[in-house]
GROMACS .gro file of C-alpha atoms in nm:
model
  245
    1MET     CA    1  -0.198   2.395  -3.375
    2TYR     CA    2  -0.553   2.536  -3.339
    3LEU     CA    3  -0.427   2.872  -3.209
    4THR     CA    4  -0.174   2.896  -3.491
    5ASN     CA    5  -0.437   2.811  -3.751
    6VAL     CA    6  -0.678   3.075  -3.619
    7THR     CA    7  -0.404   3.341  -3.604
    8ASN     CA    8  -0.263   3.273  -3.951
    9THR     CA    9  -0.606   3.249  -4.112
   10TYR     CA   10  -0.728   3.571  -3.952
   11ASP     CA   11  -0.413   3.762  -4.045
   12HIS     CA   12  -0.441   3.647  -4.406
   13TYR     CA   13  -0.811   3.708  -4.464
   14CYS     CA   14  -0.892   3.996  -4.228
   15PHE     CA   15  -0.575   4.205  -4.189
   16GLU     CA   16  -0.489   4.217  -4.558
   17TRP     CA   17  -0.814   4.383  -4.665
   18ILE     CA   18  -0.766   4.651  -4.395
   19SER     CA   19  -0.426   4.732  -4.544
   20ARG     CA   20  -0.573   4.760  -4.894
   21ARG     CA   21  -0.855   4.987  -4.776
   22LEU     CA   22  -0.609   5.218  -4.600
   23ASP     CA   23  -0.409   5.263  -4.920
   24ILE     CA   24  -0.725   5.341  -5.117
   25GLN     CA   25  -0.857   5.579  -4.854
   26GLU     CA   26  -0.536   5.782  -4.844
   27VAL     CA   27  -0.567   5.840  -5.219
   28GLU     CA   28  -0.937   5.929  -5.190
   29ASP     CA   29  -0.876   6.186  -4.916
   30THR     CA   30  -0.585   6.341  -5.106
   31GLU     CA   31  -0.756   6.363  -5.443
   32HIS     CA   32  -1.100   6.466  -5.318
   33PRO     CA   33  -1.073   6.690  -5.009
   34LEU     CA   34  -1.418   6.743  -4.859
   35SER     CA   35  -1.402   7.122  -4.860
   36MET     CA   36  -1.353   7.129  -5.239
   37MET     CA   37  -1.649   6.901  -5.319
   38PRO     CA   38  -2.004   7.022  -5.399
   39TYR     CA   39  -2.229   6.983  -5.093
   40LYS     CA   40  -2.456   6.721  -5.252
   41SER     CA   41  -2.152   6.514  -5.351
   42ARG     CA   42  -1.990   6.507  -5.009
   43TYR     CA   43  -2.164   6.200  -4.878
   44LYS     CA   44  -2.128   5.937  -5.147
   45LEU     CA   45  -2.184   5.598  -4.985
   46GLN     CA   46  -1.962   5.404  -5.225
   47PRO     CA   47  -1.643   5.416  -5.014
   48TYR     CA   48  -1.832   5.289  -4.708
   49LEU     CA   49  -2.019   5.026  -4.910
   50LYS     CA   50  -1.683   4.891  -5.031
   51PHE     CA   51  -1.547   4.897  -4.675
   52HIS     CA   52  -1.859   4.723  -4.540
   53SER     CA   53  -1.859   4.460  -4.815
   54ASP     CA   54  -1.489   4.384  -4.769
   55ASN     CA   55  -1.537   4.355  -4.393
   56LEU     CA   56  -1.825   4.106  -4.427
   57LEU     CA   57  -1.657   3.901  -4.699
   58SER     CA   58  -1.323   3.885  -4.519
   59LEU     CA   59  -1.496   3.752  -4.206
   60LEU     CA   60  -1.681   3.496  -4.417
   61SER     CA   61  -1.352   3.382  -4.570
   62PHE     CA   62  -1.195   3.360  -4.225
   63PHE     CA   63  -1.473   3.136  -4.092
   64GLU     CA   64  -1.478   2.922  -4.406
   65HIS     CA   65  -1.116   2.831  -4.334
   66ILE     CA   66  -1.187   2.720  -3.977
   67PRO     CA   67  -1.213   2.338  -4.018
   68GLU     CA   68  -1.507   2.291  -3.777
   69PHE     CA   69  -1.709   2.562  -3.952
   70ARG     CA   70  -1.620   2.437  -4.299
   71SER     CA   71  -1.738   2.086  -4.210
   72LEU     CA   72  -2.092   2.202  -4.127
   73SER     CA   73  -2.375   2.164  -4.377
   74ASN     CA   74  -2.444   2.458  -4.606
   75GLU     CA   75  -2.775   2.525  -4.430
   76ALA     CA   76  -2.609   2.530  -4.088
   77LYS     CA   77  -2.336   2.765  -4.207
   78LYS     CA   78  -2.592   2.995  -4.368
   79THR     CA   79  -2.794   3.009  -4.046
   80LEU     CA   80  -2.491   3.087  -3.828
   81VAL     CA   81  -2.380   3.359  -4.070
   82GLN     CA   82  -2.723   3.524  -4.076
   83ARG     CA   83  -2.762   3.510  -3.698
   84ASN     CA   84  -2.412   3.610  -3.593
   85LEU     CA   85  -2.203   3.782  -3.858
   86ARG     CA   86  -2.352   4.133  -3.836
   87ASN     CA   87  -2.261   4.188  -3.471
   88LEU     CA   88  -1.923   4.023  -3.515
   89LEU     CA   89  -1.836   4.312  -3.748
   90ARG     CA   90  -1.811   4.542  -3.445
   91LEU     CA   91  -1.595   4.293  -3.259
   92ASN     CA   92  -1.380   4.235  -3.567
   93THR     CA   93  -1.300   4.605  -3.597
   94THR     CA   94  -1.146   4.614  -3.249
   95GLU     CA   95  -0.849   4.392  -3.341
   96PRO     CA   96  -0.703   4.603  -3.629
   97ILE     CA   97  -0.750   4.913  -3.410
   98ARG     CA   98  -0.590   4.745  -3.107
   99SER     CA   99  -0.290   4.637  -3.311
  100GLY     CA  100  -0.251   4.978  -3.476
  101TYR     CA  101  -0.322   4.826  -3.817
  102PHE     CA  102  -0.623   5.051  -3.865
  103VAL     CA  103  -0.681   5.399  -3.724
  104PRO     CA  104  -1.040   5.528  -3.750
  105PRO     CA  105  -1.042   5.848  -3.958
  106ALA     CA  106  -1.036   6.158  -3.737
  107SER     CA  107  -1.071   6.414  -4.013
  108GLY     CA  108  -1.117   6.457  -4.386
  109THR     CA  109  -1.361   6.293  -4.623
  110ALA     CA  110  -1.359   5.953  -4.453
  111HIS     CA  111  -1.439   6.093  -4.108
  112ALA     CA  112  -1.719   6.311  -4.246
  113LEU     CA  113  -1.871   6.012  -4.421
  114TRP     CA  114  -1.856   5.793  -4.109
  115GLU     CA  115  -2.010   6.070  -3.900
  116TYR     CA  116  -2.286   6.114  -4.158
  117ILE     CA  117  -2.362   5.740  -4.152
  118PHE     CA  118  -2.331   5.666  -3.781
  119GLY     CA  119  -2.368   6.002  -3.611
  120GLU     CA  120  -2.129   6.159  -3.362
  121HIS     CA  121  -2.291   5.989  -3.062
  122MET     CA  122  -2.250   5.637  -3.203
  123LEU     CA  123  -1.888   5.701  -3.306
  124ASN     CA  124  -1.816   5.827  -2.954
  125ASP     CA  125  -1.974   5.511  -2.812
  126PHE     CA  126  -1.743   5.297  -3.023
  127GLY     CA  127  -1.442   5.502  -2.909
  128ASN     CA  128  -1.546   5.454  -2.546
  129LEU     CA  129  -1.585   5.080  -2.608
  130MET     CA  130  -1.226   5.062  -2.728
  131ILE     CA  131  -1.103   5.253  -2.422
  132ARG     CA  132  -1.308   5.039  -2.183
  133TYR     CA  133  -1.184   4.708  -2.320
  134ARG     CA  134  -0.831   4.807  -2.423
  135GLY     CA  135  -0.681   4.608  -2.136
  136LEU     CA  136  -0.900   4.309  -2.211
  137LEU     CA  137  -0.796   4.301  -2.576
  138LYS     CA  138  -0.421   4.324  -2.512
  139GLU     CA  139  -0.361   3.958  -2.606
  140PRO     CA  140  -0.333   3.944  -2.990
  141ILE     CA  141  -0.502   3.602  -3.008
  142PHE     CA  142  -0.795   3.705  -2.792
  143THR     CA  143  -1.023   3.879  -3.043
  144LYS     CA  144  -0.946   3.623  -3.311
  145MET     CA  145  -1.048   3.335  -3.084
  146LEU     CA  146  -1.352   3.523  -2.957
  147LEU     CA  147  -1.475   3.567  -3.316
  148VAL     CA  148  -1.460   3.189  -3.365
  149ILE     CA  149  -1.630   3.124  -3.033
  150MET     CA  150  -1.914   3.366  -3.109
  151VAL     CA  151  -1.979   3.248  -3.465
  152PHE     CA  152  -2.070   2.916  -3.303
  153SER     CA  153  -2.355   3.087  -3.115
  154SER     CA  154  -2.716   2.984  -3.151
  155HIS     CA  155  -2.808   3.353  -3.190
  156PHE     CA  156  -2.562   3.642  -3.144
  157SER     CA  157  -2.817   3.909  -3.235
  158VAL     CA  158  -3.144   4.051  -3.109
  159THR     CA  159  -3.443   3.836  -3.207
  160ARG     CA  160  -3.694   4.036  -3.409
  161PRO     CA  161  -4.019   3.911  -3.568
  162ASN     CA  162  -3.932   4.083  -3.897
  163ASP     CA  163  -3.556   4.042  -3.924
  164VAL     CA  164  -3.458   4.168  -4.270
  165PHE     CA  165  -3.120   3.994  -4.246
  166HIS     CA  166  -3.233   3.647  -4.145
  167VAL     CA  167  -3.446   3.378  -4.306
  168TYR     CA  168  -3.590   3.152  -4.037
  169ALA     CA  169  -3.627   2.858  -4.272
  170CYS     CA  170  -3.355   2.637  -4.125
  171GLU     CA  171  -3.320   2.500  -3.773
  172ILE     CA  172  -2.980   2.385  -3.655
  173SER     CA  173  -2.885   2.156  -3.369
  174SER     CA  174  -2.811   2.387  -3.076
  175TYR     CA  175  -2.635   2.101  -2.899
  176ASP     CA  176  -2.391   2.040  -3.185
  177ILE     CA  177  -2.315   2.412  -3.214
  178PHE     CA  178  -2.269   2.435  -2.837
  179GLN     CA  179  -2.014   2.152  -2.853
  180LEU     CA  180  -1.807   2.345  -3.108
  181GLN     CA  181  -1.834   2.667  -2.910
  182SER     CA  182  -1.739   2.485  -2.591
  183PHE     CA  183  -1.430   2.339  -2.759
  184TYR     CA  184  -1.292   2.681  -2.860
  185THR     CA  185  -1.398   2.840  -2.530
  186THR     CA  186  -1.202   2.576  -2.341
  187LEU     CA  187  -0.905   2.623  -2.574
  188LEU     CA  188  -0.899   2.998  -2.505
  189TRP     CA  189  -0.946   2.934  -2.132
  190LYS     CA  190  -0.642   2.704  -2.116
  191TYR     CA  191  -0.433   2.950  -2.316
  192LEU     CA  192  -0.523   3.240  -2.088
  193ILE     CA  193  -0.460   3.029  -1.775
  194TYR     CA  194  -0.113   2.961  -1.911
  195ARG     CA  195  -0.051   3.328  -1.997
  196LEU     CA  196  -0.229   3.511  -1.715
  197GLY     CA  197  -0.305   3.270  -1.435
  198GLU     CA  198  -0.641   3.157  -1.304
  199VAL     CA  199  -0.751   3.470  -1.118
  200GLU     CA  200  -0.692   3.710  -1.408
  201THR     CA  201  -0.845   3.464  -1.655
  202ILE     CA  202  -1.165   3.454  -1.449
  203GLN     CA  203  -1.172   3.835  -1.456
  204VAL     CA  204  -1.118   3.834  -1.833
  205TYR     CA  205  -1.405   3.592  -1.891
  206THR     CA  206  -1.630   3.809  -1.674
  207HIS     CA  207  -1.553   4.110  -1.893
  208ILE     CA  208  -1.611   3.903  -2.208
  209ILE     CA  209  -1.982   3.890  -2.125
  210GLY     CA  210  -1.998   4.269  -2.107
  211LEU     CA  211  -1.807   4.310  -2.433
  212CYS     CA  212  -2.033   4.068  -2.621
  213LEU     CA  213  -2.352   4.227  -2.489
  214LYS     CA  214  -2.221   4.571  -2.582
  215CYS     CA  215  -2.149   4.452  -2.937
  216VAL     CA  216  -2.508   4.326  -2.966
  217ASP     CA  217  -2.645   4.654  -2.828
  218MET     CA  218  -2.436   4.864  -3.065
  219GLY     CA  219  -2.526   4.635  -3.354
  220GLU     CA  220  -2.896   4.684  -3.286
  221GLN     CA  221  -2.852   5.064  -3.290
  222VAL     CA  222  -2.650   5.052  -3.612
  223GLU     CA  223  -2.901   4.831  -3.794
  224LYS     CA  224  -3.198   5.044  -3.680
  225ASN     CA  225  -3.014   5.349  -3.810
  226PHE     CA  226  -2.956   5.182  -4.149
  227ILE     CA  227  -3.316   5.062  -4.180
  228ASP     CA  228  -3.487   5.382  -4.059
  229ARG     CA  229  -3.290   5.621  -4.280
  230GLU     CA  230  -3.393   5.584  -4.641
  231GLU     CA  231  -3.066   5.734  -4.768
  232LEU     CA  232  -2.877   5.444  -4.601
  233ASN     CA  233  -3.092   5.164  -4.744
  234GLU     CA  234  -2.813   5.074  -4.987
  235ILE     CA  235  -2.619   4.942  -4.688
  236VAL     CA  236  -2.915   4.725  -4.588
  237LYS     CA  237  -2.949   4.587  -4.942
  238LEU     CA  238  -2.577   4.513  -4.964
  239THR     CA  239  -2.584   4.328  -4.630
  240GLN     CA  240  -2.885   4.125  -4.744
  241THR     CA  241  -2.712   4.038  -5.071
  242ILE     CA  242  -2.416   3.891  -4.882
  243LEU     CA  243  -2.602   3.722  -4.595
  244LEU     CA  244  -2.916   3.594  -4.767
  245VAL     CA  245  -2.741   3.387  -5.033
   0.00000   0.00000   0.00000
């Protein structure tokens, strides 16, 4: 029942927005080829801002429909969102790519915009991440369950004294959150034991640690890039608007 609920909820709230964005992007690339646009108009952030906003809001909707998350106090939910959601964006993107639902743009206006925002090196790092963990992510339920497990983290982001995305006004019970995380971790463990056997499941859980740490590392680089580059501050402001409600 829990696995079915997580799968159906994720497919409804996270896969559907990817499909809508693909349809929009195809029209944008067709109607406004990069080579025909004035240089100063080539890097409009609006398409990425819409993509980023949809990604954040779809994840929020997904978590709000997980019963254990929904039952938390508003302050607890707000704290978990501020501490964990940003780095879960990177993890969330792996599932639509793994399933073939979303193919990162390799050319055209969309690719040029992503390269302008993230830089070639960071995009290559993300591509290498997908290659490295392709075998790990082969189970469709895996990423969806891992997102739920990691949202129930005390802090799935680098602690900074001046975190522009987090208000340290609320303390939550780490024990209570750990209990929820432990429940879903055990659920995934039992499922993988059934599907893969004990030895391979142990190997998978070992690689999970590396995947999560890599998501945090990449998230730190992405956020520093957004904050340090004045022309990308709109992304920072949008993220704050959604997280600091």
